[in-house]
Amino acid sequence: MKYEFLEHTADVKFRVYGKTFGKIFEHTALAVSEILSGGNKVDPISVKEVEIEGSDKERLLCDFIDELIYYLDAEDFLVSKAKVKVKGNKLKAKIFGDDALAYPGLDHIKAATYAEMYVKKKKDGWEAQVVVDV
């Protein structure tokens, strides 16, 4: 399982899993795509490249999600998936997606929050939990 949605009273909470720290970000992009598209498949037609630096793992993940939201709000670019490399506190990603205008009725994420957020190394990989304000 790459990610799962969890119960939350007002916002959307999900947990992501990955064999590597970078996979956490790739699976987060899939979860964000599902939230925004209402579960519809988004075609990976074009690509954006992004570099992010964060002070800690949670900050890096939060900033990554905010970057996905920015592309939707500012450039009508809807994420489909991502290919991510992380080294230390720096992330480089190729974000694949499509023109958001081709997907009517999109949902919206206002921001990622630190409420209930964590990123941890487990014996069999990595796990992170995120709550996004919708």
PDB file of C-alpha atoms in Angstrom:
ATOM      1  CA  MET A   1       0.000   0.000   0.000  1.00  0.00           C
ATOM      2  CA  LYS A   2       1.387   3.404  -1.010  1.00  0.00           C
ATOM      3  CA  TYR A   3      -1.039   5.555   0.969  1.00  0.00           C
ATOM      4  CA  GLU A   4      -4.338   5.451   2.801  1.00  0.00           C
ATOM      5  CA  PHE A   5      -6.896   8.032   3.810  1.00  0.00           C
ATOM      6  CA  LEU A   6      -7.823   8.266   7.485  1.00  0.00           C
ATOM      7  CA  GLU A   7     -10.803   9.682   9.356  1.00  0.00           C
ATOM      8  CA  HIS A   8     -10.718  13.403  10.111  1.00  0.00           C
ATOM      9  CA  THR A   9     -13.545  15.690  11.197  1.00  0.00           C
ATOM     10  CA  ALA A  10     -12.936  18.739   9.006  1.00  0.00           C
ATOM     11  CA  ASP A  11      -9.899  18.228   6.789  1.00  0.00           C
ATOM     12  CA  VAL A  12      -8.283  15.368   4.862  1.00  0.00           C
ATOM     13  CA  LYS A  13      -5.771  13.141   6.641  1.00  0.00           C
ATOM     14  CA  PHE A  14      -3.656  10.503   4.954  1.00  0.00           C
ATOM     15  CA  ARG A  15      -0.719   8.262   5.711  1.00  0.00           C
ATOM     16  CA  VAL A  16       1.959   7.416   3.140  1.00  0.00           C
ATOM     17  CA  TYR A  17       4.455   4.570   3.083  1.00  0.00           C
ATOM     18  CA  GLY A  18       7.678   4.063   1.180  1.00  0.00           C
ATOM     19  CA  LYS A  19      10.751   1.861   1.090  1.00  0.00           C
ATOM     20  CA  THR A  20      12.869   5.022   0.847  1.00  0.00           C
ATOM     21  CA  PHE A  21      12.462   8.572   2.122  1.00  0.00           C
ATOM     22  CA  GLY A  22      12.036   9.766  -1.493  1.00  0.00           C
ATOM     23  CA  LYS A  23       9.133   7.357  -2.029  1.00  0.00           C
ATOM     24  CA  ILE A  24       7.242   9.162   0.753  1.00  0.00           C
ATOM     25  CA  PHE A  25       7.140  12.246  -1.478  1.00  0.00           C
ATOM     26  CA  GLU A  26       6.194  10.282  -4.602  1.00  0.00           C
ATOM     27  CA  HIS A  27       3.312   8.625  -2.780  1.00  0.00           C
ATOM     28  CA  THR A  28       2.275  11.959  -1.258  1.00  0.00           C
ATOM     29  CA  ALA A  29       1.978  13.345  -4.807  1.00  0.00           C
ATOM     30  CA  LEU A  30      -0.343  10.428  -5.679  1.00  0.00           C
ATOM     31  CA  ALA A  31      -2.517  11.114  -2.621  1.00  0.00           C
ATOM     32  CA  VAL A  32      -2.682  14.846  -3.389  1.00  0.00           C
ATOM     33  CA  SER A  33      -3.614  14.036  -6.996  1.00  0.00           C
ATOM     34  CA  GLU A  34      -6.449  11.813  -5.785  1.00  0.00           C
ATOM     35  CA  ILE A  35      -7.739  14.504  -3.416  1.00  0.00           C
ATOM     36  CA  LEU A  36      -7.652  17.272  -6.035  1.00  0.00           C
ATOM     37  CA  SER A  37      -9.076  15.207  -8.903  1.00  0.00           C
ATOM     38  CA  GLY A  38     -11.794  13.553  -6.849  1.00  0.00           C
ATOM     39  CA  GLY A  39     -10.261  10.163  -7.606  1.00  0.00           C
ATOM     40  CA  ASN A  40     -10.098  10.648 -11.371  1.00  0.00           C
ATOM     41  CA  LYS A  41      -6.946   9.622 -13.243  1.00  0.00           C
ATOM     42  CA  VAL A  42      -4.785  12.594 -14.207  1.00  0.00           C
ATOM     43  CA  ASP A  43      -2.673  12.146 -17.327  1.00  0.00           C
ATOM     44  CA  PRO A  44       1.075  12.862 -16.979  1.00  0.00           C
ATOM     45  CA  ILE A  45       1.184  15.109 -20.069  1.00  0.00           C
ATOM     46  CA  SER A  46       3.817  17.640 -18.999  1.00  0.00           C
ATOM     47  CA  VAL A  47       6.508  18.003 -16.355  1.00  0.00           C
ATOM     48  CA  LYS A  48       7.717  20.655 -13.906  1.00  0.00           C
ATOM     49  CA  GLU A  49      11.039  20.509 -12.105  1.00  0.00           C
ATOM     50  CA  VAL A  50      11.291  21.679  -8.524  1.00  0.00           C
ATOM     51  CA  GLU A  51      14.010  21.990  -5.902  1.00  0.00           C
ATOM     52  CA  ILE A  52      13.136  22.465  -2.236  1.00  0.00           C
ATOM     53  CA  GLU A  53      15.244  22.774   0.881  1.00  0.00           C
ATOM     54  CA  GLY A  54      13.741  22.192   4.315  1.00  0.00           C
ATOM     55  CA  SER A  55      15.005  22.526   7.866  1.00  0.00           C
ATOM     56  CA  ASP A  56      13.653  19.073   8.797  1.00  0.00           C
ATOM     57  CA  LYS A  57      11.763  16.154   7.267  1.00  0.00           C
ATOM     58  CA  GLU A  58       8.316  17.495   8.163  1.00  0.00           C
ATOM     59  CA  ARG A  59       9.120  20.942   6.765  1.00  0.00           C
ATOM     60  CA  LEU A  60      10.377  19.380   3.537  1.00  0.00           C
ATOM     61  CA  LEU A  61       7.176  17.359   3.141  1.00  0.00           C
ATOM     62  CA  CYS A  62       4.951  20.330   3.973  1.00  0.00           C
ATOM     63  CA  ASP A  63       6.803  22.548   1.487  1.00  0.00           C
ATOM     64  CA  PHE A  64       6.528  19.845  -1.192  1.00  0.00           C
ATOM     65  CA  ILE A  65       2.747  19.684  -0.771  1.00  0.00           C
ATOM     66  CA  ASP A  66       2.523  23.475  -0.814  1.00  0.00           C
ATOM     67  CA  GLU A  67       4.487  23.452  -4.086  1.00  0.00           C
ATOM     68  CA  LEU A  68       1.931  21.071  -5.637  1.00  0.00           C
ATOM     69  CA  ILE A  69      -0.858  23.403  -4.480  1.00  0.00           C
ATOM     70  CA  TYR A  70       1.000  26.430  -5.869  1.00  0.00           C
ATOM     71  CA  TYR A  71       1.249  24.873  -9.338  1.00  0.00           C
ATOM     72  CA  LEU A  72      -2.502  24.263  -9.369  1.00  0.00           C
ATOM     73  CA  ASP A  73      -3.387  27.756  -8.120  1.00  0.00           C
ATOM     74  CA  ALA A  74      -0.853  29.760 -10.135  1.00  0.00           C
ATOM     75  CA  GLU A  75      -0.395  27.732 -13.317  1.00  0.00           C
ATOM     76  CA  ASP A  76      -3.490  25.485 -13.598  1.00  0.00           C
ATOM     77  CA  PHE A  77      -1.136  22.494 -13.418  1.00  0.00           C
ATOM     78  CA  LEU A  78      -2.703  19.411 -11.825  1.00  0.00           C
ATOM     79  CA  VAL A  79      -0.251  16.867 -10.432  1.00  0.00           C
ATOM     80  CA  SER A  80      -0.447  13.258 -11.598  1.00  0.00           C
ATOM     81  CA  LYS A  81       2.721  11.790 -10.087  1.00  0.00           C
ATOM     82  CA  ALA A  82       6.266  12.724  -9.123  1.00  0.00           C
ATOM     83  CA  LYS A  83       9.764  11.321  -9.357  1.00  0.00           C
ATOM     84  CA  VAL A  84      11.735  12.478  -6.320  1.00  0.00           C
ATOM     85  CA  LYS A  85      15.330  12.378  -5.105  1.00  0.00           C
ATOM     86  CA  VAL A  86      16.199  13.525  -1.600  1.00  0.00           C
ATOM     87  CA  LYS A  87      19.696  14.118  -0.297  1.00  0.00           C
ATOM     88  CA  GLY A  88      19.974  15.443   3.226  1.00  0.00           C
ATOM     89  CA  ASN A  89      17.523  18.319   3.542  1.00  0.00           C
ATOM     90  CA  LYS A  90      17.307  18.977  -0.214  1.00  0.00           C
ATOM     91  CA  LEU A  91      14.721  17.593  -2.587  1.00  0.00           C
ATOM     92  CA  LYS A  92      14.761  17.514  -6.378  1.00  0.00           C
ATOM     93  CA  ALA A  93      11.591  16.422  -8.135  1.00  0.00           C
ATOM     94  CA  LYS A  94      10.032  16.049 -11.526  1.00  0.00           C
ATOM     95  CA  ILE A  95       6.319  16.632 -11.129  1.00  0.00           C
ATOM     96  CA  PHE A  96       4.184  15.172 -13.903  1.00  0.00           C
ATOM     97  CA  GLY A  97       0.677  16.408 -14.578  1.00  0.00           C
ATOM     98  CA  ASP A  98      -1.819  17.979 -16.915  1.00  0.00           C
ATOM     99  CA  ASP A  99      -3.755  21.182 -17.547  1.00  0.00           C
ATOM    100  CA  ALA A 100      -6.214  21.486 -14.663  1.00  0.00           C
ATOM    101  CA  LEU A 101      -8.799  23.064 -16.973  1.00  0.00           C
ATOM    102  CA  ALA A 102      -9.214  19.642 -18.614  1.00  0.00           C
ATOM    103  CA  TYR A 103     -10.596  18.302 -15.314  1.00  0.00           C
ATOM    104  CA  PRO A 104     -13.801  20.142 -14.355  1.00  0.00           C
ATOM    105  CA  GLY A 105     -15.034  20.071 -10.776  1.00  0.00           C
ATOM    106  CA  LEU A 106     -11.657  19.849  -9.050  1.00  0.00           C
ATOM    107  CA  ASP A 107     -11.468  19.854  -5.288  1.00  0.00           C
ATOM    108  CA  HIS A 108      -9.108  22.271  -3.575  1.00  0.00           C
ATOM    109  CA  ILE A 109      -6.444  22.033  -0.895  1.00  0.00           C
ATOM    110  CA  LYS A 110      -5.741  25.295   0.934  1.00  0.00           C
ATOM    111  CA  ALA A 111      -2.502  24.159   2.575  1.00  0.00           C
ATOM    112  CA  ALA A 112      -0.637  21.367   4.277  1.00  0.00           C
ATOM    113  CA  THR A 113      -0.667  21.656   8.063  1.00  0.00           C
ATOM    114  CA  TYR A 114       1.622  20.489  10.830  1.00  0.00           C
ATOM    115  CA  ALA A 115      -1.351  19.195  12.825  1.00  0.00           C
ATOM    116  CA  GLU A 116      -0.790  15.463  13.392  1.00  0.00           C
ATOM    117  CA  MET A 117       2.066  15.466  10.853  1.00  0.00           C
ATOM    118  CA  TYR A 118       4.996  13.135  11.287  1.00  0.00           C
ATOM    119  CA  VAL A 119       7.709  11.510   9.200  1.00  0.00           C
ATOM    120  CA  LYS A 120       9.460   8.486  10.646  1.00  0.00           C
ATOM    121  CA  LYS A 121      11.829   5.736   9.679  1.00  0.00           C
ATOM    122  CA  LYS A 122      10.434   2.276  10.380  1.00  0.00           C
ATOM    123  CA  LYS A 123      12.211  -1.070  10.267  1.00  0.00           C
ATOM    124  CA  ASP A 124      10.788  -1.812   6.797  1.00  0.00           C
ATOM    125  CA  GLY A 125      10.908   1.694   5.289  1.00  0.00           C
ATOM    126  CA  TRP A 126       9.379   5.100   5.902  1.00  0.00           C
ATOM    127  CA  GLU A 127       5.976   6.352   7.039  1.00  0.00           C
ATOM    128  CA  ALA A 128       4.483   9.835   7.107  1.00  0.00           C
ATOM    129  CA  GLN A 129       1.137  11.266   8.120  1.00  0.00           C
ATOM    130  CA  VAL A 130      -0.299  14.481   6.728  1.00  0.00           C
ATOM    131  CA  VAL A 131      -3.386  16.609   7.288  1.00  0.00           C
ATOM    132  CA  VAL A 132      -4.340  19.057   4.550  1.00  0.00           C
ATOM    133  CA  ASP A 133      -6.742  21.946   4.984  1.00  0.00           C
ATOM    134  CA  VAL A 134      -9.515  21.701   2.381  1.00  0.00           C
TER     135      VAL A 134
END
